Backbone as CSV, one residue per row, in Angstrom:
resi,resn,N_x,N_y,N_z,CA_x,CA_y,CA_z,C_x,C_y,C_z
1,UNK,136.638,72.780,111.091,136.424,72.593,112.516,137.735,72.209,113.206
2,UNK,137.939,72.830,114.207,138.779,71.916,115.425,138.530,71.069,116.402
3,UNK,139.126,70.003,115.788,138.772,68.823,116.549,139.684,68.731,117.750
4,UNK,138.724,68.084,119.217,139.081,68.428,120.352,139.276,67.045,120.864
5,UNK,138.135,66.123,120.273,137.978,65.001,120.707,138.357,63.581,119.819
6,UNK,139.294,62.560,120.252,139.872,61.818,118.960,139.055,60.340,119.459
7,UNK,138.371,59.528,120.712,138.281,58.587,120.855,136.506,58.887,120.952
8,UNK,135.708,57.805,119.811,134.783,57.941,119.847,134.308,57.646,121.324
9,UNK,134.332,56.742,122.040,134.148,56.767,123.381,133.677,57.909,124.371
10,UNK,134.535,59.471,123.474,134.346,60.331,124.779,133.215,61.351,123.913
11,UNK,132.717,60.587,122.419,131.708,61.912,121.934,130.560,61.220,122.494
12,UNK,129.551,62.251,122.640,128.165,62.178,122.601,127.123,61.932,121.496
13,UNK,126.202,61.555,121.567,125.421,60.757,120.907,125.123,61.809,119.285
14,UNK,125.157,62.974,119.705,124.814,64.478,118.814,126.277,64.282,118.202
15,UNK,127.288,64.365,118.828,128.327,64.583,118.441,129.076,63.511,117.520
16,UNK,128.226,62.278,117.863,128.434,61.142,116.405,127.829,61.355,115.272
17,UNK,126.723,61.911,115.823,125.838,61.828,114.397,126.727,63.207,113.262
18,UNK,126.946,64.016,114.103,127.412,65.484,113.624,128.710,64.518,112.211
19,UNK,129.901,64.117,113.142,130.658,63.532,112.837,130.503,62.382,111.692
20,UNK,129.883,61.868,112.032,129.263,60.163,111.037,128.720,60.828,109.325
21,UNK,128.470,62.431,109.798,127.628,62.800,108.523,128.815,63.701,107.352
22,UNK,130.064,63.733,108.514,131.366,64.360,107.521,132.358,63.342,107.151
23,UNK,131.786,61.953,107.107,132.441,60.514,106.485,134.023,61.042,106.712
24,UNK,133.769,60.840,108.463,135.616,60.425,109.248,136.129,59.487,108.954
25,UNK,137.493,59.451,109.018,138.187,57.936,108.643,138.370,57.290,110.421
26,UNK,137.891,56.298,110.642,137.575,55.381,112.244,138.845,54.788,111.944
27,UNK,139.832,54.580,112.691,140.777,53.676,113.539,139.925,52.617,113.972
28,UNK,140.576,51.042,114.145,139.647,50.256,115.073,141.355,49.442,116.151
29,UNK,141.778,50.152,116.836,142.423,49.045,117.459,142.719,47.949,118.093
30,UNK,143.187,47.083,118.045,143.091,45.589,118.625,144.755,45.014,119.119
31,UNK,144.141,43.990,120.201,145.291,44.308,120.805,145.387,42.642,121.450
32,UNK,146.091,42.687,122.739,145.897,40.987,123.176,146.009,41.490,124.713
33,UNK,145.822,40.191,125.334,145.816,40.223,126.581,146.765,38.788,127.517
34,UNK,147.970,39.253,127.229,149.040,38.016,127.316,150.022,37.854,128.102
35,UNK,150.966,36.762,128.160,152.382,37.472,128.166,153.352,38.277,127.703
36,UNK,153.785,38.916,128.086,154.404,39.931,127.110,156.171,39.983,127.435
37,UNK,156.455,39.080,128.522,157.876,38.956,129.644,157.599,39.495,130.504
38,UNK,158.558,38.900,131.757,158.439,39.160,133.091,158.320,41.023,133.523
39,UNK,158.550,41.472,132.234,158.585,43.199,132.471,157.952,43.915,132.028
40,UNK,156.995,43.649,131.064,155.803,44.178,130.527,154.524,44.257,130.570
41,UNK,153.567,44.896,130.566,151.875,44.700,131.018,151.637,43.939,130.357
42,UNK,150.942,42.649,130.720,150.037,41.914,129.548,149.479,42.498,128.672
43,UNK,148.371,44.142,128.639,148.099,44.244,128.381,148.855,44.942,127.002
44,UNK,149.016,44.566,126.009,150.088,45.027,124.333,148.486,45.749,124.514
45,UNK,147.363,45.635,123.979,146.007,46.429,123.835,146.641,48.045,123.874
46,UNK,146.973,48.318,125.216,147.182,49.593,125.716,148.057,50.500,124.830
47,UNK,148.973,49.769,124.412,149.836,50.255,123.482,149.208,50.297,122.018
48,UNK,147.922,49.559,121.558,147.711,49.876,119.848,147.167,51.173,120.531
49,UNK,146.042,51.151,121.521,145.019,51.897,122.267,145.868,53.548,121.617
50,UNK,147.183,53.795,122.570,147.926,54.962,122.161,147.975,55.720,121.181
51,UNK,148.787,54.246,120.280,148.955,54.631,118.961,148.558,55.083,117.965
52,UNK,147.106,54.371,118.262,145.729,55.019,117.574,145.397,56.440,118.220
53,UNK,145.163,56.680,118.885,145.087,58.211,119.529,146.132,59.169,118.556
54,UNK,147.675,58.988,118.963,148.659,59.038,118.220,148.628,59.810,116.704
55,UNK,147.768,58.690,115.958,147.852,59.046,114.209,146.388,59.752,114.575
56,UNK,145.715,59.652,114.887,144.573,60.422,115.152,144.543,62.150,115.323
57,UNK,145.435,62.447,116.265,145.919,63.671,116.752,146.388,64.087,115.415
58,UNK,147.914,63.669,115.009,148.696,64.253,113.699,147.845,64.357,112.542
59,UNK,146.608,63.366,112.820,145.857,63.357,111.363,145.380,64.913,111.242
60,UNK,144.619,64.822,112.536,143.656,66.256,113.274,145.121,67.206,112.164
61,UNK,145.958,67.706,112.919,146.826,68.532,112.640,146.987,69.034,111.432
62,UNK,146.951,67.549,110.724,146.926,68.021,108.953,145.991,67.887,108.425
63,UNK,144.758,68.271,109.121,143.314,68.665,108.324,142.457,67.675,108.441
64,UNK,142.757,66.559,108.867,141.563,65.295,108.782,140.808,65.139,109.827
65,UNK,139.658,64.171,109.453,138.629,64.142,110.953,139.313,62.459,110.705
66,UNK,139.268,62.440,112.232,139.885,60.538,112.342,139.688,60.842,113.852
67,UNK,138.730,59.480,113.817,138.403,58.749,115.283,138.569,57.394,115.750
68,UNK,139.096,57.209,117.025,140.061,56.043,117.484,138.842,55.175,118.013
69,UNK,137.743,54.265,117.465,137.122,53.303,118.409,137.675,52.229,119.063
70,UNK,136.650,51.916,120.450,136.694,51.299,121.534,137.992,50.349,121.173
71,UNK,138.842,50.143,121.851,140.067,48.830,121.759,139.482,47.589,121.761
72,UNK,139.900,46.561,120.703,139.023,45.068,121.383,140.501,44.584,122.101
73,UNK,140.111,44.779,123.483,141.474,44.410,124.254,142.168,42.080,123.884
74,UNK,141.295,41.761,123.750,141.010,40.475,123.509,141.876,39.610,121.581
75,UNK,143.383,38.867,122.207,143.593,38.886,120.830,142.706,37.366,120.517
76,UNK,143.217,36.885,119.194,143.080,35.331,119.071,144.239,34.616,119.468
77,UNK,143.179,33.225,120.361,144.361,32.286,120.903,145.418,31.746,119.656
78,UNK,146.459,31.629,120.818,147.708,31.115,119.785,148.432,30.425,121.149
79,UNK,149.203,30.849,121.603,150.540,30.625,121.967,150.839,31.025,123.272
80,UNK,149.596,31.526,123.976,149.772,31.992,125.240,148.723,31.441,126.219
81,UNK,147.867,30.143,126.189,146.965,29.542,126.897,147.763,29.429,128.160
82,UNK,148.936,29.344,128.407,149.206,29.415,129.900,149.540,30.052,130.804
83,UNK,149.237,30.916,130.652,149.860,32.387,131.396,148.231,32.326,131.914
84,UNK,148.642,31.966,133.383,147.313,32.720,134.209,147.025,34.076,134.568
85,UNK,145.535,34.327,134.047,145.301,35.762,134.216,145.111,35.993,132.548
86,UNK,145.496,35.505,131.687,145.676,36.041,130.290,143.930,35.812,129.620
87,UNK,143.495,36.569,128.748,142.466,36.290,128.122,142.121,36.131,126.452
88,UNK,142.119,35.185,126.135,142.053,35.031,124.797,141.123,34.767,124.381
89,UNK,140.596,34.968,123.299,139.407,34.158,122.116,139.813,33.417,121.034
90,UNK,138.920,32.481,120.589,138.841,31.593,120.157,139.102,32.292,118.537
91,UNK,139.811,32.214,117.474,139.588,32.250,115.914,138.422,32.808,115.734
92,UNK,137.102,31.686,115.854,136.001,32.106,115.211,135.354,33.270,116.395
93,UNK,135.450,32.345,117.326,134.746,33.732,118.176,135.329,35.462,117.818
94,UNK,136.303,35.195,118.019,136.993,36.724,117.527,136.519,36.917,116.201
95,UNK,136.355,36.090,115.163,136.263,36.619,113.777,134.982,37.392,113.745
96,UNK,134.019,36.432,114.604,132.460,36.706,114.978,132.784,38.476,115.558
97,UNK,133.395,38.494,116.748,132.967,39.768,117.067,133.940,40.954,116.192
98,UNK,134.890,41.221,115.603,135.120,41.658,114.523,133.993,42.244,113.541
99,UNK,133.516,40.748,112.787,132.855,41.195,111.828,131.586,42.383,112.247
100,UNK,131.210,41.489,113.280,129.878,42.649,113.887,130.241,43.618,114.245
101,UNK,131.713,43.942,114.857,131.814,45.586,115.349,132.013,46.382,113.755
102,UNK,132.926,45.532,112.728,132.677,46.427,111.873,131.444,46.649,110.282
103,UNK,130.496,45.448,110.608,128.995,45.932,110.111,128.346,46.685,111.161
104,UNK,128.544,47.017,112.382,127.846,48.090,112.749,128.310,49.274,112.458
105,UNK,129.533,49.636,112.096,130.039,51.211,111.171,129.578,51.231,110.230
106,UNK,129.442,50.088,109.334,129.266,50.111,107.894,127.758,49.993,107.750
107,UNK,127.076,49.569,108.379,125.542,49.843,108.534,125.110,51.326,108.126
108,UNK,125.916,52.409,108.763,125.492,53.528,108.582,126.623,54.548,108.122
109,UNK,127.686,53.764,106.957,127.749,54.416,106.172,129.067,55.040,106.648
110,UNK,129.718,54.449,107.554,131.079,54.814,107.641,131.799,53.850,107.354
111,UNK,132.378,54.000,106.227,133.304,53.237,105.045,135.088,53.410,105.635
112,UNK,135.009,54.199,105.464,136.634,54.498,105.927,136.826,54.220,107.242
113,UNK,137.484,52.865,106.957,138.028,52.550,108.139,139.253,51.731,108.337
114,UNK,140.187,51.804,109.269,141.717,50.840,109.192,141.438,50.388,110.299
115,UNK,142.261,49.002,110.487,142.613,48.602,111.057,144.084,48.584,111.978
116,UNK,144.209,48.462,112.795,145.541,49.099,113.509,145.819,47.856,114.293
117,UNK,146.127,46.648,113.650,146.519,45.622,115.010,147.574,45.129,115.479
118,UNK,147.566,45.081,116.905,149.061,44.311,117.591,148.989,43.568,118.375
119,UNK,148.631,42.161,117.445,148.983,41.052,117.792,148.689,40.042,116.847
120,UNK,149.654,39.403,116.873,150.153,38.177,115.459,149.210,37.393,115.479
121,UNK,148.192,37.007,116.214,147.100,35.916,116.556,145.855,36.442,115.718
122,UNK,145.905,37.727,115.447,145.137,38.389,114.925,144.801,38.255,112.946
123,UNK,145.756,38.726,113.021,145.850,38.477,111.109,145.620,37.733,110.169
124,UNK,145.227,36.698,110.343,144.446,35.804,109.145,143.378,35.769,109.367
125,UNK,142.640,35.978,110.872,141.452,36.184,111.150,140.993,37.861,110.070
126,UNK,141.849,38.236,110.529,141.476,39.922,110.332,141.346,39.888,108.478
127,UNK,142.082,39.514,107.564,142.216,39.476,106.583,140.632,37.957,105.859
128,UNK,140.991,37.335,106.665,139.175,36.754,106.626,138.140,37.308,106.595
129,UNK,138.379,38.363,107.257,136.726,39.314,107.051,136.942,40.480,106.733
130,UNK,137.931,40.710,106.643,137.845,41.910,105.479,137.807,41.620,104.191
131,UNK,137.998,40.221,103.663,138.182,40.096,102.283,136.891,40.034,101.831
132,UNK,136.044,38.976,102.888,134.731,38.836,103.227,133.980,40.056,102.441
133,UNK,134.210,41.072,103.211,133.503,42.372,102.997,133.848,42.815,101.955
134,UNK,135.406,43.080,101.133,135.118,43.390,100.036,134.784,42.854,98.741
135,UNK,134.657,41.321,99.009,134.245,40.356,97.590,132.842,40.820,97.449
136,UNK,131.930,40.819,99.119,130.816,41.467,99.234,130.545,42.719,98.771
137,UNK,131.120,44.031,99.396,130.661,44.905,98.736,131.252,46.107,98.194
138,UNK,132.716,45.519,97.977,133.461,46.754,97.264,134.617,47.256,98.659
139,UNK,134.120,47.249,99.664,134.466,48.686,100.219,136.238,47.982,101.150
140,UNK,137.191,48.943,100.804,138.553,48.229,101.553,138.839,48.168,102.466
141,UNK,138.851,47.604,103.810,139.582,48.181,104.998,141.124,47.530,105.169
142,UNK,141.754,48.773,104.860,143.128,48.285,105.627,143.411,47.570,106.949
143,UNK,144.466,46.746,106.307,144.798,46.330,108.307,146.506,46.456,108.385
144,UNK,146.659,46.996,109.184,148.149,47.874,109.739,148.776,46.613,111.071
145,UNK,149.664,46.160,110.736,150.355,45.118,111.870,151.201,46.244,112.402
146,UNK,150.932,46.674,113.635,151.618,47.768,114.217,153.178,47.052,114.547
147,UNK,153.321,46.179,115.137,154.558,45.673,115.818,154.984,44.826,114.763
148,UNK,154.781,44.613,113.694,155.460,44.480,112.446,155.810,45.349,111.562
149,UNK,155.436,46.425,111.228,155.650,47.416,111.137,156.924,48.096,111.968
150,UNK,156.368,47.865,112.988,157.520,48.596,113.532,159.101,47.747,113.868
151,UNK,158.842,46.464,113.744,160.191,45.758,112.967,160.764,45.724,111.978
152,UNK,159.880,45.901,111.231,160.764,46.248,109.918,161.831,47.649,109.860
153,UNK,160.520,48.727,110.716,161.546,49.712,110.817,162.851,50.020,111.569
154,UNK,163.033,48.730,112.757,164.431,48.741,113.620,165.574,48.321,113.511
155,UNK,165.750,48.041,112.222,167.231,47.749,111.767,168.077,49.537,111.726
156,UNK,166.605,50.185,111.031,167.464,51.488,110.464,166.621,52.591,111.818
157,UNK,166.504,52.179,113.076,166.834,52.869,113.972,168.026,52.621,114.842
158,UNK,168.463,51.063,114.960,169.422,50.992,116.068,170.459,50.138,115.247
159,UNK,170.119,49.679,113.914,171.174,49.098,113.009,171.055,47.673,112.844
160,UNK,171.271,46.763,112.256,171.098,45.547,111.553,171.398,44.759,112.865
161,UNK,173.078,45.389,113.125,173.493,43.289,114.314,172.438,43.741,115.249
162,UNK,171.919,44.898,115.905,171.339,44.785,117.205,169.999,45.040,116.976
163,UNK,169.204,45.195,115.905,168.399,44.372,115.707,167.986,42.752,115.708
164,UNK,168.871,42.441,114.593,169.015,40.765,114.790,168.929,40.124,116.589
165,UNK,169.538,41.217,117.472,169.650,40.580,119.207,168.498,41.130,119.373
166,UNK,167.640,42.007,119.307,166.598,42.513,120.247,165.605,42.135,119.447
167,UNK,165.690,41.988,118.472,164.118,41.503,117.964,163.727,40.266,118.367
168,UNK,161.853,40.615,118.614,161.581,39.280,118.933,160.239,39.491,120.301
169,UNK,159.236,38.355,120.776,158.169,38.983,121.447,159.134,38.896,122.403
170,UNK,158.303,40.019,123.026,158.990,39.975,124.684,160.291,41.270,124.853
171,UNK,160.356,41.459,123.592,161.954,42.553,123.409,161.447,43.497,122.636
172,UNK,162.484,43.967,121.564,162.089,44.825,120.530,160.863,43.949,119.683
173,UNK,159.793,45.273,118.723,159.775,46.861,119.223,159.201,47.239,120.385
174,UNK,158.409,45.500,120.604,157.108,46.106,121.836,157.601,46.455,123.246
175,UNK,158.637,45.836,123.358,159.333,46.500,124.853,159.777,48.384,124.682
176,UNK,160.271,48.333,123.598,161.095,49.519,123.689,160.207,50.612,123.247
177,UNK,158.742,50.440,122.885,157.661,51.250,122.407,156.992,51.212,124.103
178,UNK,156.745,50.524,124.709,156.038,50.287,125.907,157.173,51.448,127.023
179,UNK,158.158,51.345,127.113,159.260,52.084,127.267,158.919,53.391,127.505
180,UNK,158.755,53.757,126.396,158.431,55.400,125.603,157.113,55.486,125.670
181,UNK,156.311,54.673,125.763,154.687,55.367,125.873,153.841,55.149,127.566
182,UNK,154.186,53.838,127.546,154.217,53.543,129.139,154.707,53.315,130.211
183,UNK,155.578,53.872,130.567,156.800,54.084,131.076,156.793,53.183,132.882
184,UNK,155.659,53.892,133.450,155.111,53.620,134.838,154.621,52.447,134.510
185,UNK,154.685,51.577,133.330,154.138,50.147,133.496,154.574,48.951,133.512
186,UNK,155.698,49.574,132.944,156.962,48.670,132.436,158.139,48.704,133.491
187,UNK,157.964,47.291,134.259,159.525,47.144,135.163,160.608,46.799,135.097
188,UNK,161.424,47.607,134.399,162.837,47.201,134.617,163.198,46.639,135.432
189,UNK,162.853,46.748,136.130,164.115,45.849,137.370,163.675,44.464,137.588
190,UNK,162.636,43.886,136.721,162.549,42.600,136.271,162.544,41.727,134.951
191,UNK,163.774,42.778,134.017,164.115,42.601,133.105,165.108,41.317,133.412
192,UNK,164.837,40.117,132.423,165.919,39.235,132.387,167.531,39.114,132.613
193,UNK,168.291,39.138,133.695,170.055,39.101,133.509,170.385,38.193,132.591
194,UNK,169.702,37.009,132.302,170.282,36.157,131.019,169.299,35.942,129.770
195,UNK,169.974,36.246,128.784,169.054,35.257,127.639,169.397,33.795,127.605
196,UNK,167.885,33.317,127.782,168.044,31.742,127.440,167.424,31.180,126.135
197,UNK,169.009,30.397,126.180,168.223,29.642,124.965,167.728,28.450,124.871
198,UNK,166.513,27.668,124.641,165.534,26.964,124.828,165.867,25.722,123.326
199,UNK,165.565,24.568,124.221,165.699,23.477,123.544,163.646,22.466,123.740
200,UNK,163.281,22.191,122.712,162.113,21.257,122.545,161.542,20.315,121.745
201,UNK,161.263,19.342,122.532,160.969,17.743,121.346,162.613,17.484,120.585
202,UNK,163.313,17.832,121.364,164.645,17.086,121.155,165.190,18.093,120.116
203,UNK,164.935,19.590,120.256,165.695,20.323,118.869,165.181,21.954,119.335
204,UNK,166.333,22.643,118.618,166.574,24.010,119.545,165.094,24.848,118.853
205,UNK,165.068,25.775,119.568,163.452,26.934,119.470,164.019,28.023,118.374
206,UNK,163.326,28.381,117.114,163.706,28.910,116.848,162.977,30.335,117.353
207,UNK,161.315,29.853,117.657,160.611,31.405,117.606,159.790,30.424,118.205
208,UNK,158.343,31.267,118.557,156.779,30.756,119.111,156.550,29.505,118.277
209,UNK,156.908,28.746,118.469,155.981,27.703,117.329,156.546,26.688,116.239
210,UNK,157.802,27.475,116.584,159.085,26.909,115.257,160.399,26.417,115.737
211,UNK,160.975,25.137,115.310,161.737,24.238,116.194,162.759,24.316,114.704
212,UNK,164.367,24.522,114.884,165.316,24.250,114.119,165.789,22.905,113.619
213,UNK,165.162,22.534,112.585,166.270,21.103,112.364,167.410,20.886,111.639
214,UNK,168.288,21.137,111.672,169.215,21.483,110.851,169.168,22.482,109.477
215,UNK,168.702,23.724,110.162,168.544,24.740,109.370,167.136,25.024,109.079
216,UNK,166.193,23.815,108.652,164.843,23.969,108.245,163.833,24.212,109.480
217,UNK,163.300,25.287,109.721,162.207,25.434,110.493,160.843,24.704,110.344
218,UNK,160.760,24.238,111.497,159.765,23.021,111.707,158.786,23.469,112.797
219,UNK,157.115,23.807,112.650,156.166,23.612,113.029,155.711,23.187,113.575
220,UNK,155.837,23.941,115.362,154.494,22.424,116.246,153.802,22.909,116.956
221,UNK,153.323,22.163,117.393,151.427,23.131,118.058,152.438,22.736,119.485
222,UNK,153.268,23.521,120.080,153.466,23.577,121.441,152.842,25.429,121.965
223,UNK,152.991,25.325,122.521,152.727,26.427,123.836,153.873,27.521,124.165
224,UNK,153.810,28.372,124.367,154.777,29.418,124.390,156.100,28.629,125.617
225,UNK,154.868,28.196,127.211,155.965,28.284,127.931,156.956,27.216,127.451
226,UNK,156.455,26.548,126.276,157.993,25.336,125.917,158.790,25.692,125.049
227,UNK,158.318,26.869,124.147,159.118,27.475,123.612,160.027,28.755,123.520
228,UNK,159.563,29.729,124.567,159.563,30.541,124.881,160.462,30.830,126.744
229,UNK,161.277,32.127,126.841,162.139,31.902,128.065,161.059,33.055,128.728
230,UNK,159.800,32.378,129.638,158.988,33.464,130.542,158.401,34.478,129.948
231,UNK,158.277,34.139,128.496,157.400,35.032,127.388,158.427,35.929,125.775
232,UNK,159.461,35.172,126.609,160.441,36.439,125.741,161.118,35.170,125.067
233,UNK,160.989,35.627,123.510,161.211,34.885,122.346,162.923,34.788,122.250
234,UNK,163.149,35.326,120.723,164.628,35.112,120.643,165.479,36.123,120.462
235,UNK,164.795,37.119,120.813,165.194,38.512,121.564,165.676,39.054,122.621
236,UNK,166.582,39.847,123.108,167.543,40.033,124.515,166.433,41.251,124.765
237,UNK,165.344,41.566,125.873,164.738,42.650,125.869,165.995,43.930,126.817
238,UNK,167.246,43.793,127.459,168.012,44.398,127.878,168.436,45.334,126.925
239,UNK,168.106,45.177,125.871,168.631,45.708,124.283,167.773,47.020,124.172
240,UNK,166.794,47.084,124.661,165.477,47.566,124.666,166.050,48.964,125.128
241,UNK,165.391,50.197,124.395,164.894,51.332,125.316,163.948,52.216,125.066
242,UNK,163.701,53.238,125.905,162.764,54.457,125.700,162.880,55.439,124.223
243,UNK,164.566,55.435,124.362,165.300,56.020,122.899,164.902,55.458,121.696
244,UNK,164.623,54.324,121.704,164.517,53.494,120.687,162.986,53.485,120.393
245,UNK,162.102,53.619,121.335,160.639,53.200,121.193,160.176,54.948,120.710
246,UNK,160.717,55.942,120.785,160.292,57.249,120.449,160.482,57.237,119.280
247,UNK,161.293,56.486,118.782,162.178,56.868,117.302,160.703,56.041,116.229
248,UNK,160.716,54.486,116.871,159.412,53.601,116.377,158.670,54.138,116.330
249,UNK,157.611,54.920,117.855,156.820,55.253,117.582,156.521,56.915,116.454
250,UNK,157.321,57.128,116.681,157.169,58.854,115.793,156.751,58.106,114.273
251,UNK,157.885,56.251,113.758,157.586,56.513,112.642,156.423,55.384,112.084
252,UNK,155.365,54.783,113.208,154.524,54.051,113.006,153.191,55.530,113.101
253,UNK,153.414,56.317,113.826,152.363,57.417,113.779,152.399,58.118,111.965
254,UNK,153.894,58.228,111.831,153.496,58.563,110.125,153.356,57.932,109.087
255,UNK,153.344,56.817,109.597,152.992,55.597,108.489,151.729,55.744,108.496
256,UNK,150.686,55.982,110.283,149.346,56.272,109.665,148.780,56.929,109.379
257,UNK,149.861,57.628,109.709,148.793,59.400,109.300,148.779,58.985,107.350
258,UNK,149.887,58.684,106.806,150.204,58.176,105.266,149.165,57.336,105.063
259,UNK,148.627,56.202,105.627,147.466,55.615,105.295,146.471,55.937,105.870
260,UNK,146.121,56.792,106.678,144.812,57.821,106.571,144.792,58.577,105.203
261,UNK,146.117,59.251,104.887,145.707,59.825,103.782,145.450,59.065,102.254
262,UNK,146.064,58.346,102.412,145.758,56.841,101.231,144.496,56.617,101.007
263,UNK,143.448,56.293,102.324,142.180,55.645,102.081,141.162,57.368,101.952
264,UNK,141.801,58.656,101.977,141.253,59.937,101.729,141.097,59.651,100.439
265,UNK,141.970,59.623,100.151,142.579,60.200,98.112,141.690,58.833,97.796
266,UNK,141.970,57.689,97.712,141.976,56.655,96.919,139.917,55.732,96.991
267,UNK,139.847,56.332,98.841,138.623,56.269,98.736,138.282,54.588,99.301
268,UNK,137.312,54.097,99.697,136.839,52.572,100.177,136.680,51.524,98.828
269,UNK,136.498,52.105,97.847,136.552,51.468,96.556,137.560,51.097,95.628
């Protein structure tokens, strides 16, 4: 068959069942609803939203059925309770609606399924109930840290020192992927002229959450805006571009098309 349609959202009720009965591999993307810096949509969501479409399409291309369900636009709280306008959930609440969106696939027998998430608030939750499920009943679901993933891969797109400057929230990859996929959303012209660097509880920032003490990174339940310069970590997002986010995204799309084909061959078991 040629597949026309990649986001379950736009099939019809016939057209799931058709589908549900040729055991597709489901995408589930997840995303947050935050700060992201003075130049980016809160919404990071929009961007797994893509991405998933993305490996979906290339999957189509090389023979597979793969469908992108609904985005849970909503990450887990962490580090961004003050940004008005932002929407977060709670750990458990999120774990809660998780688990139920994915026992309602698995209810009827659609096993193959990944996870595709981007946002760090997400992942111990996410790995909580998936483990859940397979101590329970065998079956694996991957979970894919998209914007980790795609750090790892930006040393060997733009090179080691300028990685080391652009990485970081608020900058690379998610600026320079947002860049290249959402272009009309993302304002430059309220990109930062300075990087600042941020001092708290009497000792410099190293990241969201993590305070330098003479070398040893130290742990504190503060809040982004005390650690953080207007959302943007310890990353220069000026570093950032469209060039750079095409290069990411081309190679986070074949990483999933590679683990679509992983959970083909190898199977939920």
């Amino acid at each position: 068959m040629t597949q026309t349609k990649f986001h379950m959202a736009h099939l019809t009720a016939s057209e799931m069942r058709d589908a549900v009965a040729r055991s597709p591999v489901v995408l589930l993307p997840l995303g947050s609803f935050e700060d992201q810096g003075p130049h980016m949509p809160m919404g990071d969501y929009l961007l797994a939203d893509v991405v998933a479409g993305q490996i979906a399409r290339k999957a189509a291309a090389a023979g597979h059925e793969v469908y992108v369900a609904p985005v849970l636009p909503f990450g887990g709280a962490d580090y961004f309770g003050y940004m008005p306008g932002g929407i977060a959930l709670s750990q458990t609440t999120l774990q809660a609606v998780l688990r139920d969106m994915l026992e309602s696939l698995l209810r009827h027998g659609i096993t193959r399924l990944i996870i595709l998430n981007g946002h760090g608030g997400n992942c111990t939750m996410i790995h909580d109930v998936t483990r859940t499920i397979w101590l329970r009943d065998g079956i694996m679901i991957p979970s894919f840290y998209l914007w980790r993933v795609a750090a790892g891969f930006l040393p060997g797109v733009v090179g080691a020192e300028q990685a080391a400057q652009s990485g970081g929230h608020g900058a690379n990859p998610l600026t320079s992927i947002g860049m290249h996929l959402l272009p009309d959303l993302v304002r430059e012209d309220l990109l930062p002229t300075v990087h600042e660097e941020k001092t708290a509880w009497g000792l410099n920032v190293s990241d969201f959450g993590t305070l330098d003490l003479d070398g040893a990174q130290i742990s504190v339940p503060l809040e982004g805006d005390a650690t953080a310069s207007r959302g943007i970590g310890r990353g220069d997002p000026r570093l950032c571009s469209a060039k750079t986010g095409a290069a990411l995204t081309e190679k986070l799309v074949e990483t999933g098309l590679k683990l679509v084909e992983h959970v083909l061959k190898h199977g939920e078991r």
